[in-house]
CSV table of C-alpha atoms in Angstrom, one decimal:
chain,number,residue,atom,x,y,z
A,1,MET,CA,11.7,-20.7,13.2
A,2,ALA,CA,14.7,-18.8,11.9
A,3,THR,CA,15.0,-15.1,13.0
A,4,TYR,CA,17.3,-12.4,11.9
A,5,TYR,CA,19.4,-13.2,15.0
A,6,ASP,CA,19.7,-16.8,13.9
A,7,LEU,CA,21.0,-15.8,10.5
A,8,ALA,CA,23.5,-13.4,12.0
A,9,ALA,CA,24.7,-16.0,14.5
A,10,ALA,CA,25.0,-18.6,11.8
A,11,THR,CA,27.1,-16.2,9.7
A,12,GLU,CA,29.4,-15.6,12.6
A,13,ALA,CA,29.6,-19.4,13.3
A,14,GLY,CA,30.6,-20.2,9.8
A,15,PHE,CA,29.4,-20.4,6.2
A,16,PRO,CA,27.9,-24.0,6.5
A,17,GLN,CA,25.7,-22.8,9.4
A,18,TYR,CA,24.7,-19.8,7.4
A,19,LEU,CA,23.7,-21.9,4.4
A,20,ALA,CA,21.6,-24.2,6.7
A,21,ALA,CA,19.8,-21.1,8.0
A,22,LEU,CA,19.1,-20.0,4.5
A,23,ASP,CA,17.6,-23.4,3.7
A,24,ILE,CA,15.2,-23.1,6.6
A,25,VAL,CA,14.1,-19.6,5.4
A,26,ASN,CA,13.7,-20.8,1.9
A,27,ASN,CA,11.7,-23.9,3.0
A,28,TRP,CA,9.4,-21.5,4.9
A,29,ARG,CA,9.0,-19.3,1.8
A,30,SER,CA,8.3,-22.3,-0.4
A,31,ALA,CA,5.5,-23.5,1.9
A,32,HIS,CA,3.6,-20.3,1.0
A,33,ASN,CA,3.4,-21.2,-2.8
A,34,PHE,CA,0.2,-23.2,-2.7
A,35,PRO,CA,-1.9,-20.8,-0.6
A,36,LEU,CA,-0.4,-17.9,-2.5
A,37,ASN,CA,-1.5,-19.4,-5.9
A,38,THR,CA,-5.0,-19.9,-4.4
A,39,PHE,CA,-5.3,-16.3,-3.3
A,40,HIS,CA,-3.9,-15.0,-6.6
A,41,VAL,CA,-6.5,-16.9,-8.7
A,42,GLY,CA,-9.3,-15.5,-6.5
A,43,LEU,CA,-7.9,-12.0,-6.7
A,44,ARG,CA,-7.7,-12.1,-10.5
A,45,ARG,CA,-11.3,-13.5,-10.8
A,46,ARG,CA,-12.8,-11.0,-8.5
A,47,GLY,CA,-10.8,-8.1,-9.9
A,48,LYS,CA,-11.8,-8.8,-13.5
A,49,GLN,CA,-15.4,-8.6,-12.6
A,50,ILE,CA,-14.8,-5.0,-11.6
A,51,ASP,CA,-12.1,-3.8,-13.9
A,52,SER,CA,-11.2,-5.7,-17.1
A,53,GLY,CA,-7.9,-3.8,-17.3
A,54,ILE,CA,-6.7,-5.1,-13.9
A,55,ILE,CA,-3.1,-6.2,-13.6
A,56,THR,CA,-2.4,-8.9,-11.0
A,57,ALA,CA,0.8,-10.6,-9.9
A,58,GLN,CA,2.2,-12.7,-7.0
A,59,ARG,CA,5.6,-12.9,-5.4
A,60,ILE,CA,7.5,-14.6,-2.7
A,61,LYS,CA,9.3,-12.1,-0.4
A,62,ARG,CA,13.0,-11.5,-1.2
A,63,LEU,CA,15.6,-12.8,1.2
A,64,SER,CA,17.1,-9.3,1.5
A,65,SER,CA,13.8,-7.9,2.4
A,66,ILE,CA,13.2,-10.6,5.0
A,67,GLU,CA,16.6,-9.9,6.6
A,68,HIS,CA,16.0,-6.1,6.5
A,69,LYS,CA,12.6,-6.5,8.2
A,70,LEU,CA,13.9,-8.8,10.9
A,71,SER,CA,16.8,-6.5,11.6
A,72,ARG,CA,14.3,-3.6,12.1
A,73,PHE,CA,12.2,-5.8,14.4
A,74,PRO,CA,14.7,-8.1,16.3
A,75,THR,CA,12.0,-9.9,18.3
A,76,MET,CA,10.0,-10.8,15.2
A,77,THR,CA,10.0,-14.4,13.9
A,78,LEU,CA,9.3,-15.6,10.4
A,79,SER,CA,5.9,-17.0,11.4
A,80,GLN,CA,4.9,-13.5,12.5
A,81,MET,CA,5.8,-11.9,9.2
A,82,GLN,CA,2.6,-11.4,7.3
A,83,ASP,CA,3.9,-10.8,3.8
A,84,ILE,CA,6.1,-13.7,3.0
A,85,GLY,CA,3.7,-14.5,0.2
A,86,GLY,CA,1.9,-11.6,-1.4
A,87,CYS,CA,-0.2,-10.9,-4.4
A,88,ARG,CA,-1.0,-7.5,-6.0
A,89,ALA,CA,-3.9,-6.0,-7.9
A,90,ILE,CA,-3.4,-2.8,-9.9
A,91,MET,CA,-6.8,-1.2,-10.7
A,92,ARG,CA,-7.4,1.6,-13.2
A,93,SER,CA,-9.2,3.9,-10.7
A,94,THR,CA,-9.6,4.4,-7.0
A,95,ARG,CA,-13.3,3.6,-7.4
A,96,ALA,CA,-12.3,0.1,-8.6
A,97,VAL,CA,-10.0,-0.3,-5.7
A,98,LYS,CA,-12.8,0.5,-3.3
A,99,GLN,CA,-15.2,-1.9,-5.1
A,100,LEU,CA,-12.7,-4.7,-5.0
A,101,CYS,CA,-12.2,-4.2,-1.2
A,102,GLN,CA,-16.0,-4.3,-0.8
A,103,ALA,CA,-16.2,-7.5,-2.8
A,104,TYR,CA,-13.8,-9.1,-0.4
A,105,ALA,CA,-15.7,-7.8,2.6
A,106,ALA,CA,-18.9,-9.2,1.2
A,107,SER,CA,-17.4,-12.6,0.2
A,108,ASP,CA,-17.9,-15.9,2.1
A,109,LEU,CA,-14.2,-16.8,2.3
A,110,LYS,CA,-13.3,-19.4,4.8
A,111,HIS,CA,-9.9,-17.7,5.3
A,112,THR,CA,-9.7,-15.4,8.2
A,113,LEU,CA,-9.0,-11.7,7.7
A,114,ALA,CA,-6.2,-10.8,10.1
A,115,VAL,CA,-5.3,-7.3,8.9
A,116,ASN,CA,-7.1,-4.6,7.0
A,117,ASP,CA,-4.8,-1.5,6.5
A,118,ASP,CA,-6.3,1.3,4.5
A,119,TYR,CA,-3.3,3.6,3.5
A,120,VAL,CA,-5.5,5.4,1.0
A,121,ALA,CA,-7.7,6.9,3.7
A,122,SER,CA,-4.7,7.4,5.9
A,123,PRO,CA,-1.5,7.6,3.8
A,124,LYS,CA,1.8,6.8,5.4
A,125,PRO,CA,4.1,9.7,6.2
A,126,SER,CA,6.4,8.5,3.4
A,127,GLY,CA,3.5,9.0,1.0
A,128,TYR,CA,2.7,5.3,0.5
A,129,ARG,CA,-1.0,4.7,-0.4
A,130,GLY,CA,-2.8,1.4,-1.0
A,131,ILE,CA,-5.0,-1.2,0.7
A,132,HIS,CA,-3.4,-4.2,2.4
A,133,LEU,CA,-5.5,-7.2,3.3
A,134,VAL,CA,-3.8,-10.1,5.2
A,135,TYR,CA,-5.6,-13.4,5.4
A,136,LYS,CA,-4.8,-16.6,7.3
A,137,TYR,CA,-5.3,-19.5,4.9
A,138,PHE,CA,-7.8,-22.1,5.8
A,139,SER,CA,-8.8,-25.3,3.9
A,140,ASP,CA,-10.6,-28.5,4.9
A,141,ARG,CA,-8.5,-30.4,2.4
A,142,LYS,CA,-5.1,-28.8,2.4
A,143,THR,CA,-4.8,-28.5,6.2
A,144,ASP,CA,-0.9,-28.4,6.1
A,145,TYR,CA,-1.1,-24.8,4.9
A,146,ASN,CA,-3.7,-23.6,7.4
A,147,THR,CA,-2.9,-20.3,9.3
A,148,LEU,CA,-0.2,-19.3,6.8
A,149,LYS,CA,-0.6,-15.6,6.1
A,150,ILE,CA,-0.9,-14.1,2.6
A,151,GLU,CA,-1.0,-10.4,1.9
A,152,ILE,CA,-3.1,-8.8,-0.8
A,153,GLN,CA,-2.1,-5.4,-2.0
A,154,ILE,CA,-4.7,-3.4,-3.9
A,155,ARG,CA,-3.6,-0.1,-5.6
A,156,SER,CA,-4.8,2.3,-8.2
A,157,GLN,CA,-2.5,3.0,-11.2
A,158,LEU,CA,-1.4,6.3,-9.7
A,159,GLN,CA,-0.6,4.7,-6.4
A,160,HIS,CA,1.4,1.9,-8.2
A,161,ALA,CA,3.4,4.4,-10.3
A,162,TRP,CA,4.4,6.2,-7.1
A,163,ALA,CA,5.3,3.1,-5.1
A,164,THR,CA,7.4,1.5,-7.9
A,165,ALA,CA,9.2,4.8,-8.5
A,166,VAL,CA,10.2,5.0,-4.8
A,167,GLU,CA,11.6,1.5,-5.1
A,168,THR,CA,13.5,2.4,-8.3
A,169,VAL,CA,15.1,5.4,-6.8
A,170,GLY,CA,15.9,3.5,-3.6
A,171,THR,CA,17.7,0.9,-5.7
A,172,LEU,CA,19.7,3.6,-7.6
A,173,GLN,CA,20.5,5.6,-4.6
A,174,GLN,CA,21.1,2.6,-2.3
A,175,GLN,CA,18.6,4.0,0.2
A,176,ALA,CA,15.6,2.5,2.0
A,177,LEU,CA,13.2,5.3,0.8
A,178,LYS,CA,10.2,3.0,1.1
A,179,SER,CA,11.0,2.8,4.9
A,180,SER,CA,11.4,6.6,5.1
A,181,GLN,CA,15.2,6.3,5.3
A,182,GLY,CA,17.4,8.2,3.0
A,183,GLU,CA,18.1,11.7,1.6
A,184,LYS,CA,15.7,14.3,2.9
A,185,ASP,CA,15.2,15.8,-0.6
A,186,TRP,CA,14.1,12.5,-2.1
A,187,LEU,CA,11.8,11.7,0.9
A,188,ARG,CA,10.2,15.2,0.7
A,189,PHE,CA,9.7,15.0,-3.1
A,190,PHE,CA,7.9,11.7,-2.9
A,191,ALA,CA,5.7,12.9,-0.1
A,192,LEU,CA,4.7,15.9,-2.2
A,193,ALA,CA,4.2,13.7,-5.3
A,194,SER,CA,1.9,11.4,-3.4
A,195,SER,CA,-0.2,14.3,-2.2
A,196,ALA,CA,-0.6,15.6,-5.7
A,197,PHE,CA,-1.7,12.2,-7.0
A,198,ALA,CA,-4.1,11.8,-4.0
A,199,LEU,CA,-5.7,15.2,-4.8
A,200,ARG,CA,-6.1,14.1,-8.4
A,201,GLU,CA,-7.9,11.0,-7.2
A,202,GLY,CA,-10.0,12.8,-4.6
A,203,THR,CA,-8.5,11.1,-1.6
A,204,PRO,CA,-6.7,12.5,1.5
A,205,PRO,CA,-3.2,13.9,1.0
A,206,VAL,CA,-0.1,13.0,2.9
A,207,PRO,CA,0.2,14.7,6.4
A,208,GLY,CA,2.7,17.5,6.5
A,209,THR,CA,2.4,18.6,2.8
A,210,PRO,CA,1.0,21.9,1.7
A,211,SER,CA,-2.8,22.2,1.8
A,212,ALA,CA,-2.9,24.7,-1.0
A,213,TYR,CA,-2.5,23.0,-4.3
A,214,SER,CA,-0.5,25.9,-5.9
A,215,GLU,CA,2.0,25.8,-3.0
A,216,LEU,CA,2.3,22.0,-3.4
A,217,VAL,CA,3.1,22.2,-7.1
A,218,ARG,CA,5.6,25.1,-6.6
A,219,GLU,CA,7.5,23.0,-4.0
A,220,MET,CA,7.4,20.0,-6.3
A,221,ARG,CA,8.8,22.0,-9.2
A,222,ASP,CA,11.7,23.1,-6.9
A,223,TYR,CA,12.6,19.5,-6.1
A,224,VAL,CA,12.2,18.3,-9.7
A,225,GLY,CA,14.8,20.8,-10.7
A,226,ARG,CA,17.0,20.3,-7.7
A,227,LEU,CA,17.1,16.5,-8.2
A,228,ASP,CA,17.3,16.6,-12.0
A,229,LEU,CA,14.5,14.1,-11.8
A,230,ALA,CA,13.6,13.2,-15.4
A,231,LYS,CA,17.2,12.9,-16.6
A,232,ARG,CA,18.4,10.8,-13.7
A,233,LEU,CA,15.5,8.4,-13.9
A,234,GLN,CA,14.9,8.0,-17.6
A,235,THR,CA,18.5,7.7,-18.7
A,236,TYR,CA,19.1,4.7,-16.4
A,237,GLY,CA,16.0,2.9,-17.2
A,238,HIS,CA,16.5,3.1,-21.0
A,239,ALA,CA,19.9,1.7,-20.6
A,240,MET,CA,18.8,-1.6,-19.0
A,241,GLN,CA,19.4,-4.7,-21.1
A,242,ILE,CA,16.9,-7.5,-20.8
A,243,LEU,CA,18.5,-11.0,-20.9
A,244,SER,CA,16.2,-14.0,-21.0
A,245,ASN,CA,16.3,-17.7,-21.4
A,246,PRO,CA,15.1,-19.1,-24.8
A,247,GLN,CA,11.8,-20.3,-23.3
A,248,HIS,CA,10.7,-16.9,-22.0
A,249,GLY,CA,8.0,-16.7,-24.7
A,250,ARG,CA,6.3,-20.1,-23.8
A,251,SER,CA,2.6,-19.9,-23.3
A,252,ASP,CA,2.8,-22.2,-20.2
A,253,ASN,CA,5.2,-19.9,-18.2
A,254,HIS,CA,4.0,-19.5,-14.7
A,255,TYR,CA,7.0,-18.2,-12.6
A,256,PHE,CA,9.4,-15.5,-13.7
A,257,LEU,CA,12.7,-15.2,-11.8
A,258,LEU,CA,14.1,-11.6,-12.2
A,259,GLU,CA,17.8,-11.0,-11.6
A,260,MET,CA,18.5,-7.3,-11.6
A,261,ASN,CA,22.1,-6.0,-11.6
A,262,PRO,CA,22.3,-2.2,-11.8
A,263,THR,CA,26.1,-2.2,-12.0
A,264,GLN,CA,25.9,-4.1,-15.3
A,265,ARG,CA,22.7,-2.4,-16.3
A,266,SER,CA,21.0,-5.7,-17.0
A,267,ILE,CA,18.1,-7.8,-15.9
A,268,GLU,CA,18.0,-11.5,-16.5
A,269,VAL,CA,14.7,-13.3,-16.8
A,270,THR,CA,14.4,-17.0,-16.2
A,271,THR,CA,11.0,-18.7,-16.6
A,272,PHE,CA,9.5,-21.9,-15.1
A,273,LYS,CA,6.3,-23.9,-15.6
A,274,PHE,CA,3.6,-24.2,-13.0
A,275,GLY,CA,4.8,-27.7,-12.0
A,276,GLU,CA,8.4,-26.4,-11.5
A,277,SER,CA,7.8,-24.4,-8.3
A,278,THR,CA,10.4,-26.4,-6.3
A,279,LEU,CA,13.0,-25.9,-9.0
A,280,ALA,CA,12.1,-22.2,-9.2
A,281,ASN,CA,12.5,-21.7,-5.5
A,282,GLN,CA,15.8,-23.5,-5.5
A,283,LYS,CA,17.1,-21.3,-8.3
A,284,TYR,CA,15.7,-18.3,-6.5
A,285,LEU,CA,17.8,-19.0,-3.5
A,286,GLU,CA,20.9,-19.7,-5.6
A,287,VAL,CA,20.6,-16.3,-7.4
A,288,GLU,CA,20.0,-14.5,-4.1
A,289,ARG,CA,23.3,-16.0,-2.7
A,290,LYS,CA,25.1,-15.0,-5.9
A,291,LEU,CA,23.8,-11.4,-5.7
A,292,LYS,CA,24.2,-10.9,-2.0
A,293,ASP,CA,27.4,-8.8,-2.1
A,294,ILE,CA,26.7,-6.9,-5.3
A,295,PRO,CA,25.5,-3.3,-4.5
A,296,GLY,CA,22.0,-2.7,-5.7
A,297,ALA,CA,21.6,-6.2,-7.2
A,298,GLU,CA,18.3,-8.0,-6.4
A,299,ALA,CA,16.3,-11.0,-7.4
A,300,VAL,CA,12.6,-11.7,-7.1
A,301,LEU,CA,10.4,-14.7,-8.0
A,302,VAL,CA,7.0,-13.6,-9.4
A,303,SER,CA,4.0,-15.1,-11.1
A,304,VAL,CA,2.1,-13.2,-13.8
A,305,ASP,CA,0.5,-13.9,-17.2
A,306,SER,CA,3.4,-12.7,-19.3
A,307,LEU,CA,6.8,-10.9,-19.4
A,308,ASP,CA,4.9,-7.8,-20.4
A,309,ALA,CA,2.8,-8.1,-17.3
A,310,VAL,CA,6.0,-8.4,-15.2
A,311,ARG,CA,7.1,-5.0,-16.5
A,312,LYS,CA,3.8,-3.5,-15.6
A,313,ALA,CA,3.5,-5.0,-12.2
A,314,TYR,CA,7.2,-4.6,-11.2
A,315,PRO,CA,8.6,-1.7,-13.3
A,316,ASN,CA,11.1,-1.0,-10.5
A,317,TYR,CA,13.0,-4.2,-11.4
A,318,PHE,CA,13.5,-2.8,-14.9
A,319,LEU,CA,14.4,0.6,-13.4
A,320,ASP,CA,11.4,1.9,-15.5
A,321,THR,CA,9.9,5.1,-14.2
A,322,GLU,CA,8.4,6.3,-17.5
A,323,VAL,CA,4.9,6.4,-16.3
A,324,PHE,CA,5.9,8.2,-13.1
A,325,VAL,CA,8.0,10.8,-14.9
A,326,ARG,CA,5.1,11.5,-17.3
A,327,LEU,CA,2.7,12.0,-14.4
A,328,ILE,CA,5.1,14.4,-12.7
A,329,ARG,CA,5.4,16.4,-15.8
A,330,GLU,CA,1.6,16.6,-16.1
A,331,THR,CA,1.3,17.6,-12.5
A,332,THR,CA,3.8,20.4,-12.5
A,333,LYS,CA,2.6,22.0,-15.8
A,334,THR,CA,0.0,24.1,-14.0
A,335,LEU,CA,-0.8,25.5,-10.6
A,336,ARG,CA,-4.5,25.0,-11.1
A,337,PRO,CA,-5.9,22.2,-8.8
A,338,PRO,CA,-7.2,19.1,-10.6
A,339,ARG,CA,-10.9,18.9,-11.2
A,340,PRO,CA,-12.9,16.7,-8.8
A,341,PRO,CA,-12.9,13.1,-9.9
A,342,SER,CA,-16.6,13.0,-10.5
A,343,ARG,CA,-16.2,15.7,-13.2
A,344,ARG,CA,-13.1,14.4,-14.9
A,345,PRO,CA,-13.3,12.1,-17.9
A,346,ASP,CA,-10.5,9.8,-16.6
A,347,ALA,CA,-12.1,9.4,-13.2
A,348,ARG,CA,-13.4,6.0,-14.0
A,349,GLN,CA,-10.5,4.4,-15.9
A,350,LEU,CA,-6.9,5.3,-16.5
A,351,ASP,CA,-4.7,3.4,-19.0
A,352,LEU,CA,-1.2,4.4,-17.8
A,353,PHE,CA,0.3,1.0,-18.1
A,354,LYS,CA,-0.5,0.2,-21.8
């Protein structure tokens, strides 16, 4: 298996060796497509039985993210990485998130549950909240894919708005905020915002943030003004130009390749049919190579129902923080704590991503 050390050594040895290492990584990523599709179909089916407004998507991990993770954990190999293939469910309430997790726990899946991380009950210090389930694929018929790991992320809409805003700001500021690395002001603001959202949902807040809601909001207000939050985020997102191939509106689209270039304020969308997975992965690697030395530029290969669903599932790739900014404005309007979820009209369903 290729490790971060292998890629670095290949780069030093020469460009041909580096390209060979990239091919190994890409082949490993491509091997996850079949089990990933299987898990995504199951996720959508189970989720819709609980929440008709569910948003689901799947993606293959970006090369830049793989390199970054392997650089943080030098002894890790690709086979140990549990999120090469991942699918996501965005539910309209925390109750629906819990119900979907319970549905998986009660299911008769042959796949083995390897990891169950509940970052809602125990938020990360950064403020990240969500549920991560990692399964080892198993099939009696498709044995070649057995033991490959697929990660399922389950989030509420509030949790999703927060997480994608963190990634957007990280892209704009060239900081790894999602890994708790970057400017202290941004890190503190997002921890506060996550706690405010958690209290609205009736779930545990982020450790180290104020326990008194009024104090929490006052500190948030200070950071909103200090960071000039709304202006900095909204202006950039509205300036993004979407470029797409002529076939982007086809009904048989399955894969969407997003090529985001903040310096040009553009995002290019290329689509592929279900049977074009090999071509899609080859193009994915080509684009990643092209964007490698462009600051802030990224590519990702995802599968959703439509381009509109791409924007909802991955607003960070469009530098779109509209929902998050709206939530921050609502939160900082008053120092009064939110009503308990059981007494609030929107406790069951939110429609933030219309």
